[in-house]
Amino acid sequence: MPTKTTEKYLFSPGYLVEAAKAIYSTSPSMRLAEGTVGTIIRGPTVGYRNHCLVHFVTLKEPWWVSFNEIKPFVKTN
């Protein structure tokens, strides 16, 4: 068993993620369906410590989402 291991953080800029559940905006008409794929643009910043900026394929502008609203995208075929 190795004594030293390293991990690569899966929620870093450039990684593909998908919505783990439906995500709602502050506007009631704005809803992102579960499973929608996006790319992380920016990681946590001051004021958004538990969030990252994600550009989802169905939206014109990126959204700040919390880490519990997304999961790593894994292609299944």
XYZ file of N, CA and C in Angstrom:
231
model
N 0.849 -1.179 0.000
C 0.000 0.000 0.000
C 0.898 1.246 0.000
N 0.659 2.172 -0.931
C 1.510 3.370 -0.996
C 1.302 4.259 0.230
N 2.394 4.893 0.637
C 2.297 5.789 1.789
C 1.989 7.216 1.376
N 2.332 7.571 0.151
C 2.038 8.920 -0.340
C 1.073 8.829 -1.513
N 0.002 9.602 -1.456
C -0.945 9.653 -2.568
C -1.232 11.108 -2.889
N -1.609 11.353 -4.110
C -1.991 12.705 -4.516
C -3.351 12.640 -5.182
N -4.076 13.715 -5.066
C -5.384 13.832 -5.701
C -5.397 15.064 -6.577
N -6.172 14.995 -7.634
C -6.392 16.173 -8.458
C -7.814 16.637 -8.189
N -7.959 17.891 -7.846
C -9.259 18.432 -7.497
C -10.151 18.453 -8.726
N -11.303 17.809 -8.662
C -12.179 17.664 -9.821
C -12.976 18.918 -10.152
N -13.015 19.882 -9.255
C -13.763 21.107 -9.507
C -12.819 22.272 -9.760
N -11.900 22.100 -10.674
C -10.961 23.144 -11.070
C -11.380 23.724 -12.414
N -10.972 24.965 -12.717
C -11.309 25.554 -14.010
C -10.901 24.659 -15.176
N -11.797 24.550 -16.152
C -11.558 23.742 -17.336
C -12.200 22.370 -17.280
N -12.603 21.923 -16.109
C -13.211 20.597 -15.984
C -14.684 20.625 -16.363
N -15.145 19.524 -16.936
C -16.563 19.369 -17.257
C -17.312 18.866 -16.028
N -18.468 19.468 -15.786
C -19.335 19.064 -14.684
C -20.752 18.965 -15.212
N -21.632 18.391 -14.418
C -23.050 18.367 -14.775
C -23.861 18.722 -13.539
N -25.053 19.230 -13.783
C -25.949 19.589 -12.683
C -26.393 18.310 -11.982
N -26.119 18.221 -10.684
C -26.469 17.030 -9.915
C -27.970 16.959 -9.650
N -28.637 18.099 -9.745
C -30.088 18.201 -9.561
C -30.542 19.442 -10.310
N -31.827 19.664 -10.384
C -32.331 20.872 -11.043
C -31.865 22.088 -10.247
N -31.382 23.099 -10.945
C -30.890 24.318 -10.308
C -31.799 25.470 -10.712
N -32.231 26.227 -9.718
C -33.121 27.346 -9.971
C -32.401 28.660 -9.740
N -32.722 29.644 -10.558
C -32.185 30.984 -10.420
C -33.074 31.770 -9.469
N -32.682 33.016 -9.196
C -33.541 33.880 -8.390
C -34.811 34.239 -9.152
N -34.750 34.158 -10.464
C -35.925 34.373 -11.295
C -36.679 33.043 -11.416
N -37.967 33.016 -11.104
C -38.710 31.754 -11.150
C -38.738 31.088 -12.527
N -38.561 31.861 -13.580
C -38.631 31.291 -14.927
C -37.326 30.630 -15.351
N -36.248 30.892 -14.636
C -34.931 30.341 -14.980
C -34.693 29.048 -14.207
N -34.579 27.938 -14.932
C -34.349 26.627 -14.328
C -33.371 25.865 -15.203
N -32.440 25.204 -14.564
C -31.465 24.385 -15.265
C -31.770 22.936 -14.943
N -31.966 22.127 -15.963
C -32.355 20.728 -15.769
C -31.210 19.895 -15.203
N -31.567 18.887 -14.445
C -30.593 17.936 -13.914
C -29.849 17.279 -15.073
N -28.530 17.135 -14.942
C -27.725 16.494 -15.980
C -27.171 17.434 -17.031
N -27.510 18.714 -16.968
C -26.983 19.677 -17.938
C -25.472 19.821 -17.742
N -24.736 19.770 -18.828
C -23.278 19.796 -18.780
C -22.764 21.219 -18.895
N -21.660 21.491 -18.208
C -21.029 22.796 -18.273
C -19.547 22.702 -17.988
N -18.842 23.811 -18.196
C -17.415 23.903 -17.948
C -17.163 24.890 -16.817
N -16.312 24.518 -15.885
C -15.970 25.433 -14.795
C -15.083 26.539 -15.346
N -15.497 27.771 -15.113
C -14.759 28.943 -15.580
C -13.831 29.466 -14.487
N -14.338 29.502 -13.243
C -13.582 30.066 -12.128
C -13.928 29.318 -10.853
N -12.937 29.119 -10.024
C -13.145 28.450 -8.746
C -13.625 29.421 -7.680
N -13.595 29.001 -6.424
C -14.059 29.841 -5.322
C -13.304 31.162 -5.245
N -14.019 32.221 -4.846
C -13.424 33.538 -4.659
C -13.964 34.113 -3.354
N -13.460 35.253 -2.972
C -13.966 35.932 -1.783
C -15.440 36.238 -2.014
N -16.275 35.870 -1.088
C -17.713 36.067 -1.238
C -18.420 34.840 -1.796
N -17.683 34.004 -2.508
C -18.233 32.763 -3.064
C -17.285 31.606 -2.735
N -17.077 31.374 -1.461
C -16.097 30.370 -1.017
C -16.527 28.939 -1.324
N -17.811 28.669 -1.348
C -18.313 27.311 -1.598
C -18.971 27.201 -2.960
N -18.569 28.075 -3.886
C -19.183 28.114 -5.209
C -18.111 28.153 -6.289
N -18.531 27.848 -7.503
C -17.668 28.053 -8.659
C -18.521 28.584 -9.804
N -17.876 29.256 -10.729
C -18.552 29.851 -11.876
C -18.549 28.826 -13.002
N -19.744 28.428 -13.449
C -19.883 27.393 -14.465
C -20.659 27.937 -15.654
N -20.145 27.671 -16.859
C -20.871 28.033 -18.075
C -21.542 26.771 -18.601
N -22.844 26.681 -18.404
C -23.609 25.527 -18.867
C -23.951 25.706 -20.343
N -24.043 24.589 -21.070
C -24.227 24.648 -22.523
C -25.560 25.262 -22.934
N -26.559 25.239 -22.077
C -27.879 25.754 -22.447
C -28.077 27.221 -22.067
N -27.087 27.836 -21.450
C -27.227 29.218 -20.984
C -26.294 30.156 -21.735
N -26.705 31.412 -21.825
C -25.877 32.414 -22.490
C -24.768 32.923 -21.588
N -25.022 32.964 -20.278
C -24.047 33.484 -19.332
C -23.751 32.446 -18.256
N -22.542 32.475 -17.691
C -22.214 31.515 -16.628
C -22.972 31.810 -15.331
N -23.130 30.784 -14.529
C -23.809 30.889 -13.234
C -22.855 30.514 -12.124
N -22.995 31.179 -10.967
C -22.329 30.744 -9.745
C -23.178 29.635 -9.153
N -22.593 28.474 -8.935
C -23.315 27.342 -8.346
C -22.502 26.799 -7.184
N -23.186 26.237 -6.204
C -22.477 25.646 -5.073
C -21.978 24.259 -5.459
N -20.994 23.777 -4.732
C -20.389 22.490 -5.052
C -21.354 21.319 -4.881
N -22.369 21.473 -4.052
C -23.330 20.372 -3.887
C -24.377 20.352 -4.997
N -24.376 21.348 -5.884
C -25.314 21.384 -7.009
C -24.730 20.764 -8.283
N -23.438 20.470 -8.280
C -22.789 19.913 -9.457
C -22.023 18.640 -9.092
N -21.701 17.877 -10.111
C -20.862 16.690 -9.929
C -19.995 16.553 -11.171
N -18.871 15.834 -11.071
C -18.020 15.646 -12.249
C -18.784 14.958 -13.384
N -18.543 15.402 -14.605
C -19.184 14.794 -15.767
C -18.435 13.531 -16.141
N -19.172 12.437 -16.244
C -18.592 11.157 -16.655
C -19.400 10.656 -17.836
N -18.764 10.552 -18.995
C -19.446 10.091 -20.193
C -19.720 8.593 -20.071
N -20.974 8.222 -20.322
C -21.347 6.804 -20.270
C -21.929 6.387 -21.611
N -21.396 5.372 -22.183
C -21.894 4.809 -23.460
C -21.622 3.344 -23.490
